[in-house]
mmCIF file of C-alpha atoms in Angstrom:
data_model
loop_
_atom_site.group_PDB
_atom_site.id
_atom_site.type_symbol
_atom_site.label_atom_id
_atom_site.label_comp_id
_atom_site.label_asym_id
_atom_site.label_seq_id
_atom_site.Cartn_x
_atom_site.Cartn_y
_atom_site.Cartn_z
ATOM 1 C CA MET X 155 26.948 -9.140 33.794
ATOM 2 C CA GLU X 156 23.101 -10.335 33.308
ATOM 3 C CA GLU X 157 20.732 -7.381 33.328
ATOM 4 C CA GLY X 158 17.112 -7.514 34.453
ATOM 5 C CA PRO X 159 15.654 -7.922 38.013
ATOM 6 C CA VAL X 160 18.772 -10.170 39.173
ATOM 7 C CA ARG X 161 21.905 -8.881 37.945
ATOM 8 C CA SER X 162 24.911 -11.599 38.064
ATOM 9 C CA GLN X 163 28.520 -10.829 37.956
ATOM 10 C CA VAL X 164 31.568 -13.386 38.171
ATOM 11 C CA GLU X 165 34.888 -12.331 39.216
ATOM 12 C CA ASP X 166 37.966 -14.063 41.165
ATOM 13 C CA GLY X 167 35.818 -17.204 41.710
ATOM 14 C CA GLN X 168 32.873 -15.344 43.288
ATOM 15 C CA ALA X 169 29.473 -14.897 41.633
ATOM 16 C CA LEU X 170 27.781 -11.725 42.858
ATOM 17 C CA LEU X 171 23.897 -11.982 42.573
ATOM 18 C CA THR X 172 22.174 -8.708 43.100
ATOM 19 C CA ILE X 173 18.252 -8.322 43.153
ATOM 20 C CA ASP X 174 17.984 -5.174 41.402
ATOM 21 C CA ARG X 175 14.577 -3.642 42.586
ATOM 22 C CA PRO X 176 15.753 -0.970 44.947
ATOM 23 C CA ALA X 177 12.415 1.113 44.482
ATOM 24 C CA ALA X 178 10.357 -1.801 45.511
ATOM 25 C CA ARG X 179 12.848 -2.566 48.420
ATOM 26 C CA ASN X 180 13.959 -5.563 46.202
ATOM 27 C CA ALA X 181 10.729 -7.551 46.708
ATOM 28 C CA LEU X 182 10.410 -11.003 45.411
ATOM 29 C CA SER X 183 8.501 -10.762 42.076
ATOM 30 C CA PRO X 184 8.160 -13.955 39.933
ATOM 31 C CA GLU X 185 10.851 -12.525 37.842
ATOM 32 C CA VAL X 186 13.193 -12.107 40.601
ATOM 33 C CA VAL X 187 12.541 -15.673 41.788
ATOM 34 C CA GLN X 188 12.980 -17.107 38.353
ATOM 35 C CA GLY X 189 16.041 -14.799 37.837
ATOM 36 C CA LEU X 190 17.795 -16.192 40.990
ATOM 37 C CA ARG X 191 16.970 -19.735 40.116
ATOM 38 C CA ALA X 192 18.625 -19.068 36.534
ATOM 39 C CA ALA X 193 21.630 -17.247 38.111
ATOM 40 C CA LEU X 194 22.205 -19.835 40.686
ATOM 41 C CA ALA X 195 22.092 -22.570 37.837
ATOM 42 C CA ARG X 196 24.648 -20.694 35.935
ATOM 43 C CA ALA X 197 26.810 -20.320 39.135
ATOM 44 C CA GLU X 198 26.598 -24.205 39.687
ATOM 45 C CA ALA X 199 27.653 -25.184 36.203
ATOM 46 C CA ASP X 200 30.615 -22.620 36.124
ATOM 47 C CA PRO X 201 33.636 -24.347 37.281
ATOM 48 C CA SER X 202 35.393 -20.978 37.894
ATOM 49 C CA VAL X 203 32.701 -19.974 40.437
ATOM 50 C CA ARG X 204 33.609 -21.290 43.903
ATOM 51 C CA VAL X 205 31.288 -18.950 46.055
ATOM 52 C CA VAL X 206 28.261 -17.127 45.665
ATOM 53 C CA VAL X 207 27.359 -13.768 47.325
ATOM 54 C CA LEU X 208 23.630 -12.942 47.336
ATOM 55 C CA THR X 209 22.484 -9.198 48.067
ATOM 56 C CA GLY X 210 19.909 -6.649 47.097
ATOM 57 C CA ALA X 211 20.657 -3.175 45.352
ATOM 58 C CA GLY X 212 20.942 0.182 47.267
ATOM 59 C CA ASP X 213 21.243 0.674 51.158
ATOM 60 C CA ARG X 214 17.640 0.234 52.195
ATOM 61 C CA ALA X 215 16.855 -3.499 51.731
ATOM 62 C CA PHE X 216 18.318 -6.895 51.175
ATOM 63 C CA CYS X 217 14.820 -8.135 50.317
ATOM 64 C CA ALA X 218 11.520 -6.991 51.700
ATOM 65 C CA GLY X 219 9.647 -10.413 50.960
ATOM 66 C CA ALA X 220 7.285 -11.596 48.366
ATOM 67 C CA ASP X 221 5.360 -8.855 46.392
ATOM 68 C CA LEU X 222 1.968 -8.567 48.012
ATOM 69 C CA SER X 223 0.273 -8.362 44.596
ATOM 70 C CA GLY X 224 0.929 -12.091 44.138
ATOM 71 C CA MET X 225 2.975 -14.767 42.291
ATOM 72 C CA ALA X 226 2.059 -15.344 38.824
ATOM 73 C CA PRO X 227 0.769 -18.580 37.678
ATOM 74 C CA ARG X 228 3.292 -21.057 36.193
ATOM 75 C CA ASP X 229 1.802 -20.760 32.645
ATOM 76 C CA ALA X 230 -0.154 -17.487 32.222
ATOM 77 C CA LYS X 231 -1.548 -18.609 28.833
ATOM 78 C CA GLY X 232 -2.647 -22.110 30.159
ATOM 79 C CA PRO X 233 -6.219 -23.093 30.981
ATOM 80 C CA GLY X 234 -5.491 -24.080 34.452
ATOM 81 C CA ASP X 235 -7.577 -23.094 37.525
ATOM 82 C CA PRO X 236 -6.274 -19.712 38.808
ATOM 83 C CA VAL X 237 -6.326 -20.689 42.432
ATOM 84 C CA ALA X 238 -4.452 -23.873 41.391
ATOM 85 C CA ASP X 239 -1.971 -22.190 39.117
ATOM 86 C CA HIS X 240 -1.453 -19.511 41.913
ATOM 87 C CA HIS X 241 -0.893 -22.102 44.524
ATOM 88 C CA ALA X 242 1.869 -23.962 42.429
ATOM 89 C CA ALA X 243 3.478 -20.586 41.515
ATOM 90 C CA ARG X 244 3.892 -19.702 45.314
ATOM 91 C CA GLY X 245 5.887 -23.072 45.403
ATOM 92 C CA TRP X 246 8.673 -21.161 43.391
ATOM 93 C CA LEU X 247 10.145 -19.973 46.568
ATOM 94 C CA ALA X 248 10.406 -23.528 48.155
ATOM 95 C CA GLU X 249 12.082 -24.862 45.111
ATOM 96 C CA LEU X 250 14.490 -21.750 45.119
ATOM 97 C CA PHE X 251 15.456 -22.833 48.711
ATOM 98 C CA GLU X 252 16.194 -26.254 47.661
ATOM 99 C CA GLU X 253 18.215 -25.375 44.824
ATOM 100 C CA MET X 254 20.195 -23.196 47.127
ATOM 101 C CA TRP X 255 20.808 -25.880 49.650
ATOM 102 C CA HIS X 256 21.851 -28.386 46.830
ATOM 103 C CA LEU X 257 24.137 -25.860 45.109
ATOM 104 C CA GLY X 258 27.085 -27.627 45.841
ATOM 105 C CA LYS X 259 28.970 -24.271 46.611
ATOM 106 C CA PRO X 260 28.860 -21.872 49.552
ATOM 107 C CA ILE X 261 26.386 -19.017 49.482
ATOM 108 C CA VAL X 262 26.790 -15.861 51.563
ATOM 109 C CA ALA X 263 23.944 -13.395 52.033
ATOM 110 C CA ARG X 264 25.180 -9.703 52.311
ATOM 111 C CA VAL X 265 22.648 -8.039 54.248
ATOM 112 C CA GLN X 266 22.772 -4.235 54.176
ATOM 113 C CA GLY X 267 19.204 -3.218 55.277
ATOM 114 C CA TRP X 268 15.783 -4.762 55.738
ATOM 115 C CA ALA X 269 15.433 -8.667 55.172
ATOM 116 C CA MET X 270 11.615 -9.308 56.001
ATOM 117 C CA ALA X 271 9.286 -12.149 55.298
ATOM 118 C CA GLY X 272 10.482 -14.124 52.333
ATOM 119 C CA GLY X 273 13.605 -11.757 52.162
ATOM 120 C CA LEU X 274 14.415 -13.321 55.706
ATOM 121 C CA GLY X 275 13.955 -16.860 54.510
ATOM 122 C CA LEU X 276 16.187 -16.100 51.361
ATOM 123 C CA ALA X 277 18.871 -14.758 53.711
ATOM 124 C CA LEU X 278 18.673 -17.725 56.114
ATOM 125 C CA ALA X 279 18.684 -20.279 53.156
ATOM 126 C CA CYS X 280 22.078 -19.107 52.621
ATOM 127 C CA ASP X 281 24.944 -20.968 54.425
ATOM 128 C CA MET X 282 26.378 -17.702 56.043
ATOM 129 C CA VAL X 283 24.758 -14.231 57.033
ATOM 130 C CA VAL X 284 27.080 -11.095 57.252
ATOM 131 C CA ALA X 285 24.887 -8.078 58.048
ATOM 132 C CA SER X 286 25.505 -4.437 58.293
ATOM 133 C CA ASP X 287 24.906 -2.997 61.863
ATOM 134 C CA ARG X 288 21.926 -1.282 60.028
ATOM 135 C CA ALA X 289 20.245 -4.397 59.070
ATOM 136 C CA ARG X 290 16.935 -5.284 60.282
ATOM 137 C CA PHE X 291 15.190 -8.940 60.196
ATOM 138 C CA GLY X 292 11.399 -9.893 60.583
ATOM 139 C CA ALA X 293 8.690 -12.563 59.745
ATOM 140 C CA PRO X 294 5.799 -9.956 60.031
ATOM 141 C CA GLU X 295 3.335 -12.204 57.803
ATOM 142 C CA LEU X 296 0.596 -12.403 60.484
ATOM 143 C CA ASP X 297 0.136 -8.693 60.276
ATOM 144 C CA VAL X 298 -1.414 -8.943 56.959
ATOM 145 C CA GLY X 299 -3.457 -12.196 57.635
ATOM 146 C CA LEU X 300 -0.797 -14.431 56.445
ATOM 147 C CA TRP X 301 1.852 -16.896 58.144
ATOM 148 C CA PRO X 302 5.455 -17.403 57.112
ATOM 149 C CA TYR X 303 4.939 -21.004 56.153
ATOM 150 C CA MET X 304 7.851 -21.735 53.859
ATOM 151 C CA VAL X 305 10.038 -19.424 55.725
ATOM 152 C CA THR X 306 9.670 -21.759 58.512
ATOM 153 C CA VAL X 307 12.185 -24.192 57.195
ATOM 154 C CA PRO X 308 15.184 -21.913 56.987
ATOM 155 C CA MET X 309 14.241 -20.117 60.371
ATOM 156 C CA LEU X 310 14.237 -23.443 62.050
ATOM 157 C CA ARG X 311 17.582 -24.338 60.491
ATOM 158 C CA SER X 312 19.034 -21.083 61.676
ATOM 159 C CA MET X 313 17.995 -20.311 65.317
ATOM 160 C CA PRO X 314 16.321 -21.845 68.269
ATOM 161 C CA PRO X 315 12.573 -22.931 67.703
ATOM 162 C CA LYS X 316 11.143 -20.892 70.209
ATOM 163 C CA LYS X 317 12.892 -17.732 68.891
ATOM 164 C CA ALA X 318 11.462 -18.513 65.513
ATOM 165 C CA LEU X 319 8.083 -18.863 66.900
ATOM 166 C CA GLU X 320 8.390 -15.733 68.786
ATOM 167 C CA MET X 321 9.317 -13.625 65.672
ATOM 168 C CA MET X 322 6.382 -15.351 63.610
ATOM 169 C CA MET X 323 3.881 -14.793 66.423
ATOM 170 C CA THR X 324 4.718 -11.246 67.355
ATOM 171 C CA SER X 325 5.922 -9.884 63.915
ATOM 172 C CA ARG X 326 8.624 -8.323 65.924
ATOM 173 C CA VAL X 327 11.759 -6.749 64.091
ATOM 174 C CA VAL X 328 15.013 -7.857 65.305
ATOM 175 C CA ASP X 329 18.220 -5.715 64.780
ATOM 176 C CA ALA X 330 21.512 -6.924 63.624
ATOM 177 C CA GLU X 331 23.051 -7.123 67.136
ATOM 178 C CA GLU X 332 20.142 -9.232 68.451
ATOM 179 C CA ALA X 333 20.305 -11.315 65.135
ATOM 180 C CA GLY X 334 23.974 -12.163 66.033
ATOM 181 C CA ARG X 335 23.010 -12.948 69.810
ATOM 182 C CA ILE X 336 20.356 -15.205 68.446
ATOM 183 C CA GLY X 337 22.770 -16.893 66.196
ATOM 184 C CA PHE X 338 21.119 -16.549 62.680
ATOM 185 C CA VAL X 339 23.498 -13.859 61.477
ATOM 186 C CA ASN X 340 27.148 -15.121 61.508
ATOM 187 C CA ARG X 341 28.744 -11.522 61.518
ATOM 188 C CA VAL X 342 27.800 -8.077 62.406
ATOM 189 C CA VAL X 343 29.951 -5.285 60.805
ATOM 190 C CA PRO X 344 29.943 -1.678 60.496
ATOM 191 C CA HIS X 345 27.811 -0.491 57.600
ATOM 192 C CA GLU X 346 30.865 1.222 55.783
ATOM 193 C CA ARG X 347 32.890 -2.232 56.357
ATOM 194 C CA LEU X 348 30.279 -4.473 54.940
ATOM 195 C CA ASP X 349 31.772 -5.036 51.486
ATOM 196 C CA GLU X 350 35.231 -5.590 52.758
ATOM 197 C CA GLU X 351 34.217 -8.255 55.330
ATOM 198 C CA VAL X 352 31.908 -10.053 52.810
ATOM 199 C CA ALA X 353 34.821 -9.887 50.378
ATOM 200 C CA GLU X 354 37.401 -11.435 52.939
ATOM 201 C CA LEU X 355 34.748 -14.138 53.853
ATOM 202 C CA ALA X 356 34.084 -15.106 50.034
ATOM 203 C CA ALA X 357 37.914 -15.432 49.589
ATOM 204 C CA VAL X 358 38.338 -17.600 52.379
ATOM 205 C CA LEU X 359 35.457 -19.871 51.229
ATOM 206 C CA ALA X 360 36.871 -19.689 47.542
ATOM 207 C CA SER X 361 40.277 -20.908 48.536
ATOM 208 C CA LYS X 362 39.030 -24.115 49.951
ATOM 209 C CA PRO X 363 38.998 -27.417 47.938
ATOM 210 C CA PRO X 364 35.893 -27.171 46.056
ATOM 211 C CA GLY X 365 35.051 -31.044 45.651
ATOM 212 C CA VAL X 366 35.483 -31.580 49.416
ATOM 213 C CA MET X 367 33.558 -28.238 49.994
ATOM 214 C CA ARG X 368 30.521 -29.622 48.046
ATOM 215 C CA LEU X 369 30.576 -33.306 49.611
ATOM 216 C CA GLY X 370 30.760 -31.819 53.179
ATOM 217 C CA ARG X 371 28.131 -29.155 52.563
ATOM 218 C CA GLU X 372 25.758 -31.618 50.804
ATOM 219 C CA SER X 373 26.394 -33.887 53.965
ATOM 220 C CA PHE X 374 25.565 -31.069 56.415
ATOM 221 C CA TYR X 375 22.216 -30.359 54.644
ATOM 222 C CA ALA X 376 21.552 -34.239 54.544
ATOM 223 C CA VAL X 377 21.608 -34.497 58.187
ATOM 224 C CA VAL X 378 20.683 -31.240 59.514
ATOM 225 C CA ASP X 379 17.021 -32.512 60.344
ATOM 226 C CA SER X 380 18.021 -35.992 61.057
ATOM 227 C CA ALA X 381 18.381 -37.786 64.266
ATOM 228 C CA ALA X 382 22.024 -38.796 65.306
ATOM 229 C CA ALA X 383 21.289 -42.624 64.806
ATOM 230 C CA GLU X 384 20.356 -41.812 61.098
ATOM 231 C CA ALA X 385 23.093 -39.250 60.584
ATOM 232 C CA LEU X 386 26.175 -40.965 61.919
ATOM 233 C CA PRO X 387 26.164 -44.004 59.428
ATOM 234 C CA TYR X 388 25.789 -41.593 56.604
ATOM 235 C CA LEU X 389 28.804 -39.403 57.866
ATOM 236 C CA HIS X 390 30.851 -42.365 58.465
ATOM 237 C CA ALA X 391 30.253 -43.440 54.741
ATOM 238 C CA MET X 392 31.010 -39.868 53.710
ATOM 239 C CA LEU X 393 34.250 -40.013 55.604
ATOM 240 C CA THR X 394 35.517 -42.990 53.874
ATOM 241 C CA VAL X 395 34.296 -41.443 50.474
ATOM 242 C CA THR X 396 36.174 -38.109 50.924
ATOM 243 C CA SER X 397 39.430 -39.717 52.157
ATOM 244 C CA GLN X 398 39.607 -41.269 48.790
ATOM 245 C CA THR X 399 39.490 -38.099 46.708
ATOM 246 C CA ALA X 400 42.394 -36.316 44.962
ATOM 247 C CA GLU X 401 41.879 -33.278 47.232
ATOM 248 C CA ALA X 402 42.330 -35.320 50.428
ATOM 249 C CA ALA X 403 45.477 -36.853 48.953
ATOM 250 C CA GLU X 404 46.828 -33.351 48.146
ATOM 251 C CA GLY X 405 45.887 -31.974 51.360
ATOM 252 C CA ILE X 406 47.569 -34.801 53.375
ATOM 253 C CA ALA X 407 50.815 -34.687 51.079
ATOM 254 C CA ALA X 408 50.738 -30.588 51.596
ATOM 255 C CA PHE X 409 50.512 -31.041 55.370
ATOM 256 C CA ALA X 410 53.337 -33.617 55.420
ATOM 257 C CA GLU X 411 55.626 -31.411 53.229
ATOM 258 C CA LYS X 412 54.902 -28.311 55.013
ATOM 259 C CA ARG X 413 53.745 -26.447 51.957
ATOM 260 C CA PRO X 414 50.369 -24.932 50.806
ATOM 261 C CA PRO X 415 48.180 -27.308 49.049
ATOM 262 C CA ALA X 416 47.552 -26.757 45.414
ATOM 263 C CA TRP X 417 43.788 -27.302 44.562
ATOM 264 C CA ARG X 418 43.236 -27.868 40.908
ATOM 265 C CA ALA X 419 39.850 -27.376 39.234
ATOM 266 C CA GLU X 420 39.816 -30.803 38.044
ATOM 267 C CA MET X 421 40.168 -32.054 41.472
ATOM 268 C CA GLY X 422 36.774 -30.962 42.267
ATOM 269 C CA GLU X 423 34.781 -31.918 39.394
ATOM 270 C CA ARG X 424 31.603 -33.960 39.917
ATOM 271 C CA ALA X 425 31.781 -37.550 38.651
ATOM 272 C CA ASP X 426 29.008 -38.267 36.174
#
């Protein structure tokens, strides 16, 4: 268990990352962002981790967004211009999104309360979102004279553009039921069943072949913003690559022999 603003616990192939600032509604301080990046790096390097679950402490909020006191400079002791330093430090959230998409392992957001502004972006940067029926979502930056610039990317990857723009332009809060209808939440469940539902989904994801999961997930994010003419040749090549893996051979053999496949850790190791 890692202590600090981000707690990390690994059990049964699952890494549970918890933003632990309940009094601040789990807002994104510089320490939280850096803690999440460090925890994700550990999860990526740990072969026992098959899936990551991301949540916030307490029942009030998954994450209320960025701490409005501002992001600290990259090097508080350096001689850099304060405006330039703060501009660079705000890029930490964009870097976190990129690292999540390139993790190679599935990430599930467990949303039990408010997911606002950067917290909405954090939830939508996960592969799947499981929300309590008490969850609420919004991009209210315009109300404080800002705009959800970096959050735009995970929003556009998770919902129709006009719905994303409506949320950004009106600052309207969306409840869990509507979020499910819009499509940026995968599952809406009764609050008292949230942990059970998240655990069941995480167990399913952890049971899949890790190497092909990594290849397939990477291919999804590689083509999600691409035109079909660009995506299809890449996906064609990835099918050939995947068909030559040990996991594909085991899966096909297990199907032919009418038995469950045995995914071994070494099958899914990244070739260096």
